[in-house]
Amino acid sequence: MWAHSMTVQDYQDLIDRGWRRSGRYVYKPVMNQTCCPQYTIRCRSLQFQPSKSHKKVLKKMLKFLAKGEISKGSCEDEPMEPSMEDAVAGDMALINKLDLQCDLEKLGDSLTESLEREVKKKGKGTKKEESKEFIQSQDRNEELGSGEPSHAVDVHTVPKPGKGADLSKPPCRKAKEIRKERKRLKLMRQNPAAGPEAFQAPQEPQAKPSRPRSLEELMFGSLPEDASHKLEVRVVRSSPPSSQFKATMLESYQVYKRYQMVIHNHSPDEPTVSQFTGFLCTSPLEPENPPNGPDCGYGSFHQQYWLDGKIIAVGVIDILPYCVSSVYLYYDPDYSFLSLGVYSALREIAFTRQLHEQAPQLSYYYMGFYIHSCPKMKYKGHYRPSDLLCPETYVWVPIEQCLPSLDNSKYCRLNQDPEAADEGRSRDPDRLQVLYKKAILPYGVFKQQQQQREPGEEAAVLQYASLVGQACSERMLLFRS
């Protein structure tokens, strides 16, 4: 549908029913018919913890700003699949198992015979099984994405009968402990007169568990006074355009044009300025500045990334009563090495948390659509914890609970309660509000005034009512000619 004007609350309710906007065009996928079902995804920003790959992107940016260092390797904007490090990051038990094998093959011949037998038995007996278990666990974790798996998800494989640890034998020891034992035995052979107590290693003080650094601590790390570069992020209202937006629109358009040419192979003639403004600048959302809202107000904005006085990226966002909704990102291809797609998402999560301090009800970061059957769109599931919107009941379901069903079928009713129904469904279409000949009237009255109805008119109105829900159908005005 084409939205001429819309309140931020109406749009909040619409995206919570699976709608999205592109300029003034507002659309909703027909989930059970499309080839690639698109599930609305949101991140719970207040509980978000960056994964290892996220931390690498943040560290890369800080190094570039501080010293001008450009990391070698891939310049992929967003990894299509989580790295192996991310896949095992949340599985400490598996990491401990891998530690047991570390450096065992490097042990010298000076180990005692008992230690050699222990290493050989454990090394040969478990290496093949544990490598197989690691591969299976890694594959399972890749389906979940980076970050910690839910407590309800078990990524370990069940040992087959007759295989696994033999509880009648001593447990396998870590390589570090074995090296200490080897050194102690060597000293005892060199000085047999001294008692065993003389060669006991001093007890190391037990380190306190370190608190994981927050997203803000990782992102806004201190930079030296003589930093090579300066990055500034400005939030400017795009609709209606603020003076700051008008002053920078041409530069922003040039960045978008280069982005389309290099990244998407568009011709130099496109996009035109009108296409750019229609797609990324105009918005149906009415600006609002309530006293209990964020300082910047609600509505549509551009988040501009300024590096050394020039725009290198722009994030198009909507600030709504309960969320920051990401619309689009474009950037200067010369800076692809900074992984600006990942970096901007992390900045927008941090921005959501900042707005939450001003407006406590605003706490979610909406990332658009998650397409499980499309590898290029699965990366959105790496920002944890996150939820997917059930396409039938419109309730939010943790993504970990959805993945097994999505592996089996592209389209799923994510809500596992078979009795649950759409609580916001259209119950009384006659109360739907219609704008007809500059007059506002309920649809029930409108029907009575129409002596000759066009074929399919009522079916179209009822479909509209079912898609937007009862609350929006009573607040928004459906134009009829």
Coordinates of C-alpha atoms in Angstrom, one line a residue:
M1 CA 0.0 0.0 0.0
W2 CA 1.0 3.6 -0.5
A3 CA 1.2 5.6 2.7
H4 CA 0.7 9.3 2.3
S5 CA 1.0 10.0 6.1
M6 CA 1.4 7.7 9.1
T7 CA 1.9 8.1 12.8
V8 CA 4.9 6.4 14.4
Q9 CA 2.6 4.3 16.6
D10 CA 0.7 3.0 13.5
Y11 CA 3.9 2.0 11.8
Q12 CA 5.2 0.4 15.0
D13 CA 2.0 -1.7 15.1
L14 CA 2.4 -2.5 11.4
I15 CA 5.9 -3.8 11.6
D16 CA 4.8 -5.9 14.6
R17 CA 2.4 -7.6 12.0
G18 CA 5.2 -8.2 9.4
W19 CA 5.0 -5.0 7.4
R20 CA 8.1 -2.9 6.2
R21 CA 8.5 0.3 4.3
S22 CA 10.6 1.5 1.4
G23 CA 10.1 5.2 1.1
R24 CA 6.3 5.7 1.2
Y25 CA 5.7 2.2 -0.1
V26 CA 4.6 -0.1 2.7
Y27 CA 4.5 -3.9 2.0
K28 CA 4.0 -7.2 3.6
P29 CA 5.1 -10.6 2.2
V30 CA 2.5 -13.3 1.7
M31 CA 4.5 -15.7 3.8
N32 CA 2.8 -19.0 2.9
Q33 CA 3.1 -18.3 -0.8
T34 CA 6.4 -16.6 -1.4
C35 CA 9.4 -18.8 -2.4
C36 CA 11.6 -17.2 0.3
P37 CA 9.5 -16.5 3.5
Q38 CA 10.7 -13.3 5.2
Y39 CA 10.4 -13.3 9.0
T40 CA 10.6 -10.0 10.8
I41 CA 13.6 -10.1 13.2
R42 CA 14.4 -8.0 16.2
C43 CA 17.4 -8.0 18.6
R44 CA 16.9 -7.5 22.3
S45 CA 19.5 -4.7 22.5
L46 CA 19.7 -4.4 26.3
Q47 CA 20.9 -8.1 26.6
F48 CA 23.1 -8.0 23.5
Q49 CA 26.6 -9.2 23.8
P50 CA 29.0 -8.9 20.8
S51 CA 30.4 -12.2 19.4
K52 CA 34.1 -12.7 18.7
S53 CA 33.6 -11.7 15.0
H54 CA 31.8 -8.5 16.2
K55 CA 34.7 -7.7 18.6
K56 CA 37.2 -8.1 15.7
V57 CA 35.3 -5.6 13.6
L58 CA 35.3 -3.1 16.5
K59 CA 39.0 -3.7 17.2
K60 CA 39.7 -3.2 13.5
M61 CA 38.0 0.1 13.5
L62 CA 39.8 1.3 16.6
K63 CA 43.2 0.3 15.1
F64 CA 42.4 2.2 11.9
L65 CA 41.3 5.3 13.7
A66 CA 44.3 5.2 16.1
K67 CA 47.2 4.3 13.8
G68 CA 45.7 4.1 10.3
E69 CA 46.3 0.4 10.2
I70 CA 44.4 -1.5 7.5
S71 CA 43.7 -5.1 8.4
K72 CA 44.7 -7.7 5.8
G73 CA 42.4 -10.4 4.6
S74 CA 38.8 -10.4 3.6
C75 CA 36.9 -7.2 3.0
E76 CA 33.5 -9.0 3.2
D77 CA 30.9 -6.6 4.6
E78 CA 29.1 -9.3 6.5
P79 CA 30.2 -12.9 6.9
M80 CA 27.8 -15.3 5.2
E81 CA 28.3 -17.9 7.9
P82 CA 29.7 -17.5 11.4
S83 CA 33.4 -18.2 11.8
M84 CA 34.6 -21.4 13.6
E85 CA 35.5 -19.2 16.6
D86 CA 32.0 -17.9 16.9
A87 CA 30.6 -21.4 16.4
V88 CA 32.3 -22.7 19.6
A89 CA 32.3 -19.4 21.6
G90 CA 29.3 -20.3 23.7
D91 CA 30.2 -23.9 24.3
M92 CA 32.7 -23.9 27.1
A93 CA 32.5 -27.7 27.6
L94 CA 33.6 -28.3 24.0
I95 CA 36.5 -25.8 24.4
N96 CA 37.7 -27.6 27.5
K97 CA 37.7 -30.9 25.6
L98 CA 39.8 -29.3 22.8
D99 CA 42.2 -28.0 25.5
L100 CA 42.9 -31.6 26.6
Q101 CA 44.4 -32.4 23.2
C102 CA 46.4 -29.2 23.0
D103 CA 50.2 -29.8 22.7
L104 CA 49.9 -33.5 23.5
E105 CA 51.9 -34.5 20.4
K106 CA 54.7 -32.2 21.3
L107 CA 55.6 -33.9 24.6
G108 CA 59.2 -35.1 24.9
D109 CA 60.5 -38.5 25.5
S110 CA 61.5 -37.6 29.1
L111 CA 58.0 -38.2 30.3
T112 CA 57.7 -41.2 32.6
E113 CA 56.3 -44.4 31.1
S114 CA 53.0 -44.0 33.0
L115 CA 52.5 -40.6 31.5
E116 CA 53.3 -41.9 28.0
R117 CA 50.8 -44.7 28.3
E118 CA 48.1 -42.2 29.5
V119 CA 48.7 -39.8 26.6
K120 CA 48.8 -42.6 24.0
K121 CA 45.6 -44.2 25.3
K122 CA 43.7 -41.0 25.5
G123 CA 45.1 -39.4 22.4
K124 CA 44.4 -42.4 20.1
G125 CA 41.1 -43.4 21.7
T126 CA 39.5 -40.0 21.8
K127 CA 41.0 -37.9 19.0
K128 CA 38.9 -39.4 16.2
E129 CA 35.7 -39.3 18.2
E130 CA 36.2 -35.8 19.5
S131 CA 37.1 -34.4 16.1
K132 CA 33.9 -35.9 14.8
E133 CA 31.9 -34.5 17.7
F134 CA 33.5 -31.1 17.2
I135 CA 32.6 -31.0 13.5
Q136 CA 29.0 -32.0 14.3
S137 CA 28.8 -29.4 17.1
Q138 CA 30.3 -26.7 14.9
D139 CA 27.7 -27.4 12.1
R140 CA 24.9 -27.2 14.7
N141 CA 26.3 -23.9 16.0
E142 CA 26.6 -22.5 12.5
E143 CA 22.8 -23.0 12.2
L144 CA 22.3 -21.0 15.4
G145 CA 24.7 -18.2 14.4
S146 CA 27.3 -16.6 16.6
G147 CA 26.7 -15.9 20.3
E148 CA 25.7 -18.2 23.1
P149 CA 23.1 -20.9 22.3
S150 CA 19.9 -21.0 24.4
H151 CA 19.9 -23.2 27.4
A152 CA 17.2 -25.3 25.7
V153 CA 19.6 -26.1 22.8
D154 CA 22.0 -29.0 23.3
V155 CA 24.9 -29.0 20.8
H156 CA 26.6 -32.2 22.1
T157 CA 26.2 -35.5 20.4
V158 CA 25.2 -38.5 22.5
P159 CA 28.0 -41.0 22.8
K160 CA 27.4 -44.3 21.2
P161 CA 27.1 -47.5 23.4
G162 CA 30.6 -48.7 24.3
K163 CA 32.3 -45.5 23.4
G164 CA 33.2 -42.4 25.3
A165 CA 35.1 -41.8 28.6
D166 CA 36.1 -44.9 30.6
L167 CA 35.2 -44.0 34.1
S168 CA 37.3 -46.8 35.5
K169 CA 40.5 -45.1 34.4
P170 CA 42.0 -41.8 35.6
P171 CA 40.8 -38.7 33.7
C172 CA 42.9 -37.2 30.9
R173 CA 45.2 -34.5 32.1
K174 CA 45.9 -31.2 30.4
A175 CA 49.2 -30.7 28.6
K176 CA 50.2 -27.8 30.9
E177 CA 49.8 -30.1 34.0
I178 CA 51.8 -32.8 32.2
R179 CA 54.7 -30.4 31.4
K180 CA 54.8 -29.3 35.1
E181 CA 55.0 -32.9 36.2
R182 CA 57.7 -33.6 33.7
K183 CA 59.8 -30.7 35.0
R184 CA 59.3 -31.8 38.6
L185 CA 60.4 -35.4 37.9
K186 CA 63.5 -34.1 36.1
L187 CA 64.5 -32.0 39.1
M188 CA 64.0 -34.9 41.4
R189 CA 66.3 -37.1 39.3
Q190 CA 69.0 -34.4 39.3
N191 CA 68.8 -33.9 43.1
P192 CA 67.5 -37.2 44.7
A193 CA 68.7 -36.1 48.2
A194 CA 66.0 -33.5 48.5
G195 CA 62.6 -34.5 49.5
P196 CA 59.5 -34.4 47.2
E197 CA 58.2 -31.3 49.0
A198 CA 61.2 -29.3 47.7
F199 CA 60.0 -29.6 44.2
Q200 CA 56.3 -28.8 44.7
A201 CA 55.3 -26.0 42.4
P202 CA 54.0 -22.9 44.2
Q203 CA 50.2 -22.5 44.2
E204 CA 49.1 -19.9 41.8
P205 CA 46.5 -17.4 43.1
Q206 CA 43.1 -18.1 41.6
A207 CA 42.2 -15.4 39.2
K208 CA 38.8 -13.7 39.6
P209 CA 36.5 -14.2 36.6
S210 CA 36.7 -11.1 34.5
R211 CA 33.6 -9.2 33.6
P212 CA 33.0 -9.2 29.8
R213 CA 33.5 -5.8 28.3
S214 CA 30.3 -4.1 27.2
L215 CA 29.5 -3.1 23.6
E216 CA 30.1 0.5 24.5
E217 CA 33.5 -0.2 26.1
L218 CA 34.6 -2.1 23.0
M219 CA 33.2 0.5 20.6
F220 CA 34.3 3.7 22.3
G221 CA 37.8 2.7 23.4
S222 CA 40.1 5.5 24.2
L223 CA 42.0 6.9 21.3
P224 CA 45.4 8.7 21.5
E225 CA 45.5 12.5 21.1
D226 CA 47.5 12.1 17.9
A227 CA 45.0 9.5 16.4
S228 CA 45.4 9.1 12.6
H229 CA 41.7 9.5 11.9
K230 CA 38.5 11.0 13.4
L231 CA 35.1 9.3 13.2
E232 CA 32.0 11.2 14.0
V233 CA 28.4 9.8 13.8
R234 CA 25.6 12.4 13.3
V235 CA 21.9 11.7 13.5
V236 CA 19.9 14.1 11.2
R237 CA 16.2 14.1 10.5
S238 CA 15.5 13.2 6.9
S239 CA 11.7 13.6 6.8
P240 CA 10.8 16.4 6.9
P241 CA 14.4 17.3 6.0
S242 CA 16.3 19.2 8.6
S243 CA 18.7 22.0 7.7
Q244 CA 21.7 19.6 8.4
F245 CA 20.1 17.0 6.1
K246 CA 19.6 19.5 3.3
A247 CA 23.2 20.8 3.6
T248 CA 24.6 17.2 3.2
M249 CA 22.1 15.6 0.8
L250 CA 24.2 16.0 -2.3
E251 CA 27.3 14.5 -0.7
S252 CA 25.2 11.6 0.7
Y253 CA 23.7 11.0 -2.8
Q254 CA 27.2 10.7 -4.3
V255 CA 28.2 8.1 -1.7
Y256 CA 25.0 6.1 -2.6
K257 CA 25.7 6.4 -6.3
R258 CA 29.2 5.0 -5.9
Y259 CA 27.9 2.3 -3.7
Q260 CA 25.3 1.2 -6.3
M261 CA 27.9 1.3 -9.1
V262 CA 30.6 -0.7 -7.4
I263 CA 28.7 -3.0 -5.1
H264 CA 25.6 -3.7 -7.2
N265 CA 27.0 -3.0 -10.7
H266 CA 24.5 -0.2 -11.6
S267 CA 25.2 2.1 -14.6
P268 CA 26.6 5.6 -14.0
D269 CA 23.2 7.0 -15.0
E270 CA 21.4 5.5 -12.1
P271 CA 20.1 6.1 -9.6
T272 CA 18.8 9.6 -10.2
V273 CA 18.4 12.1 -7.5
S274 CA 14.7 11.6 -7.5
Q275 CA 15.1 7.8 -7.2
F276 CA 17.5 8.3 -4.3
T277 CA 15.2 10.7 -2.4
G278 CA 12.1 8.6 -3.1
F279 CA 13.7 5.4 -1.8
L280 CA 15.8 6.6 1.1
C281 CA 14.8 10.2 2.1
T282 CA 11.0 10.6 1.9
S283 CA 9.0 8.9 4.5
P284 CA 5.3 8.7 5.5
L285 CA 6.2 8.9 9.2
E286 CA 5.0 12.1 10.9
P287 CA 7.7 13.6 13.3
E288 CA 6.8 13.6 16.9
N289 CA 8.6 15.0 19.9
P290 CA 6.7 14.0 23.0
P291 CA 8.0 15.0 26.5
N292 CA 8.6 11.3 27.5
G293 CA 10.3 10.4 24.2
P294 CA 14.0 10.6 23.1
D295 CA 15.7 13.9 22.7
C296 CA 15.8 13.6 18.9
G297 CA 12.1 12.7 18.8
Y298 CA 10.4 10.0 16.7
G299 CA 10.4 9.6 12.9
S300 CA 12.8 9.0 10.1
F301 CA 16.5 9.8 10.3
H302 CA 19.8 9.3 8.5
Q303 CA 22.8 8.3 10.7
Q304 CA 25.8 9.7 8.9
Y305 CA 29.3 8.4 9.5
W306 CA 31.8 11.2 9.0
L307 CA 35.5 10.2 8.6
D308 CA 38.0 13.1 8.6
G309 CA 35.3 15.5 7.5
K310 CA 33.6 13.5 4.8
I311 CA 30.7 11.0 4.7
I312 CA 31.7 7.4 4.2
A313 CA 28.4 5.7 5.2
V314 CA 24.8 6.4 5.9
G315 CA 22.4 4.3 7.9
V316 CA 18.7 5.0 7.2
I317 CA 16.7 4.4 10.4
D318 CA 13.2 4.9 11.8
I319 CA 12.9 5.8 15.6
L320 CA 9.6 4.4 16.8
P321 CA 8.0 4.1 20.2
Y322 CA 9.5 0.7 21.1
C323 CA 12.4 0.3 18.7
V324 CA 15.0 1.6 16.3
S325 CA 14.1 0.1 12.9
S326 CA 17.0 -0.3 10.4
V327 CA 15.8 0.6 6.9
Y328 CA 19.0 0.6 4.7
L329 CA 22.8 1.1 4.7
Y330 CA 25.0 2.4 2.0
Y331 CA 28.7 3.3 2.2
D332 CA 31.8 4.4 0.2
P333 CA 33.2 1.2 -1.4
D334 CA 36.7 2.5 -0.7
Y335 CA 36.1 1.7 3.0
S336 CA 34.8 -1.8 2.6
F337 CA 37.8 -3.1 4.6
L338 CA 36.2 -1.6 7.7
S339 CA 33.3 -4.0 7.5
L340 CA 30.9 -1.1 7.7
G341 CA 27.8 -3.3 7.5
V342 CA 28.7 -5.0 10.8
Y343 CA 30.0 -1.9 12.4
S344 CA 26.9 0.2 11.6
A345 CA 24.6 -2.5 13.0
L346 CA 26.6 -2.5 16.2
R347 CA 26.5 1.3 16.3
E348 CA 22.7 1.2 15.8
I349 CA 22.4 -1.4 18.7
A350 CA 24.4 1.0 20.9
F351 CA 22.2 3.9 19.7
T352 CA 19.1 1.9 20.7
R353 CA 20.5 1.4 24.2
Q354 CA 21.3 5.1 24.4
L355 CA 17.7 6.0 23.5
H356 CA 16.4 3.6 26.0
E357 CA 18.0 5.7 28.8
Q358 CA 15.8 8.6 27.6
A359 CA 12.7 6.6 26.7
P360 CA 12.6 3.4 28.8
Q361 CA 9.9 1.7 26.6
L362 CA 12.3 1.9 23.6
S363 CA 14.5 -1.2 23.8
Y364 CA 14.5 -3.2 20.6
Y365 CA 16.5 -3.1 17.4
Y366 CA 14.6 -4.3 14.3
M367 CA 16.8 -5.6 11.5
G368 CA 14.2 -6.0 8.8
F369 CA 13.6 -9.5 7.5
Y370 CA 15.4 -12.8 8.3
I371 CA 15.3 -15.3 5.4
H372 CA 16.5 -18.7 6.7
S373 CA 16.6 -20.2 3.2
C374 CA 18.9 -17.4 1.9
P375 CA 22.6 -17.6 3.1
K376 CA 23.1 -13.8 2.5
M377 CA 20.3 -13.0 4.9
K378 CA 21.0 -15.5 7.7
Y379 CA 23.7 -13.3 9.2
K380 CA 21.0 -11.3 10.9
G381 CA 20.5 -14.2 13.2
H382 CA 24.0 -13.7 14.6
Y383 CA 23.0 -10.7 16.7
R384 CA 21.8 -12.4 19.8
P385 CA 19.5 -12.6 21.7
S386 CA 16.9 -12.1 18.9
D387 CA 13.3 -13.1 18.1
L388 CA 11.3 -13.9 15.0
L389 CA 7.7 -12.9 14.4
C390 CA 5.2 -15.7 14.0
P391 CA 3.4 -15.1 10.7
E392 CA 0.1 -16.4 12.0
T393 CA -0.3 -15.2 15.6
Y394 CA 2.2 -12.3 15.5
V395 CA 3.9 -13.1 18.7
W396 CA 7.7 -13.0 19.1
V397 CA 9.5 -16.3 19.5
P398 CA 13.2 -16.7 20.4
I399 CA 15.2 -17.6 17.3
E400 CA 16.8 -20.7 18.9
Q401 CA 13.3 -22.2 19.2
C402 CA 12.6 -21.4 15.5
L403 CA 15.7 -22.8 13.8
P404 CA 14.9 -26.6 14.0
S405 CA 11.5 -26.0 12.4
L406 CA 12.9 -23.7 9.7
D407 CA 15.5 -26.3 8.8
N408 CA 12.7 -28.7 7.9
S409 CA 10.4 -26.2 6.2
K410 CA 10.8 -22.7 4.7
Y411 CA 7.4 -21.6 6.0
C412 CA 6.5 -22.3 9.6
R413 CA 4.0 -21.2 12.2
L414 CA 6.6 -20.3 14.8
N415 CA 4.2 -20.2 17.7
Q416 CA 4.1 -23.7 19.1
D417 CA 0.8 -23.3 20.8
P418 CA -1.8 -24.8 18.5
E419 CA -4.7 -23.0 20.3
A420 CA -3.1 -19.5 20.0
A421 CA -4.7 -17.1 17.6
D422 CA -4.0 -13.6 16.2
E423 CA -5.2 -11.4 19.1
G424 CA -5.0 -8.2 17.0
R425 CA -7.0 -9.6 14.1
S426 CA -9.8 -7.7 12.4
R427 CA -13.0 -8.5 14.3
D428 CA -15.4 -5.8 13.1
P429 CA -14.6 -4.6 9.5
D430 CA -17.5 -2.1 9.5
R431 CA -15.6 0.0 12.0
L432 CA -12.7 0.4 9.6
Q433 CA -12.1 4.1 8.8
V434 CA -12.5 5.3 5.2
L435 CA -11.5 8.6 3.6
Y436 CA -14.1 9.3 0.8
K437 CA -14.7 12.6 -0.9
K438 CA -12.8 14.5 1.8
A439 CA -15.0 12.9 4.5
I440 CA -14.1 10.3 7.2
L441 CA -16.6 7.6 7.8
P442 CA -16.8 4.0 9.0
Y443 CA -16.7 1.3 6.3
G444 CA -20.2 0.2 7.4
V445 CA -21.6 3.6 6.5
F446 CA -19.5 3.8 3.3
K447 CA -21.1 0.5 2.1
Q448 CA -24.6 1.8 2.6
Q449 CA -23.8 4.9 0.5
Q450 CA -22.5 2.9 -2.4
Q451 CA -25.4 2.0 -4.6
Q452 CA -23.2 0.4 -7.2
R453 CA -20.1 -1.3 -5.9
E454 CA -17.2 -2.2 -8.0
P455 CA -16.4 -5.9 -8.4
G456 CA -13.9 -7.0 -5.8
E457 CA -14.2 -3.8 -3.8
E458 CA -15.4 -5.5 -0.5
A459 CA -12.9 -8.3 -0.8
A460 CA -10.1 -5.8 -1.2
V461 CA -11.2 -3.9 1.9
L462 CA -11.6 -7.0 4.0
Q463 CA -8.1 -8.2 3.0
Y464 CA -6.7 -4.8 4.0
A465 CA -8.5 -5.1 7.4
S466 CA -7.1 -8.6 8.0
L467 CA -3.5 -7.5 7.1
V468 CA -3.3 -4.3 9.2
G469 CA -5.4 -5.6 12.2
Q470 CA -8.3 -4.1 14.0
A471 CA -6.4 -1.3 15.9
C472 CA -4.7 0.1 12.8
S473 CA -7.9 -0.2 10.7
E474 CA -9.7 2.1 13.1
R475 CA -6.9 4.7 13.3
M476 CA -5.6 4.8 9.7
L477 CA -7.8 6.1 6.8
L478 CA -8.2 3.9 3.8
F479 CA -8.6 6.1 0.7
R480 CA -11.5 5.2 -1.6
S481 CA -12.3 7.0 -4.8

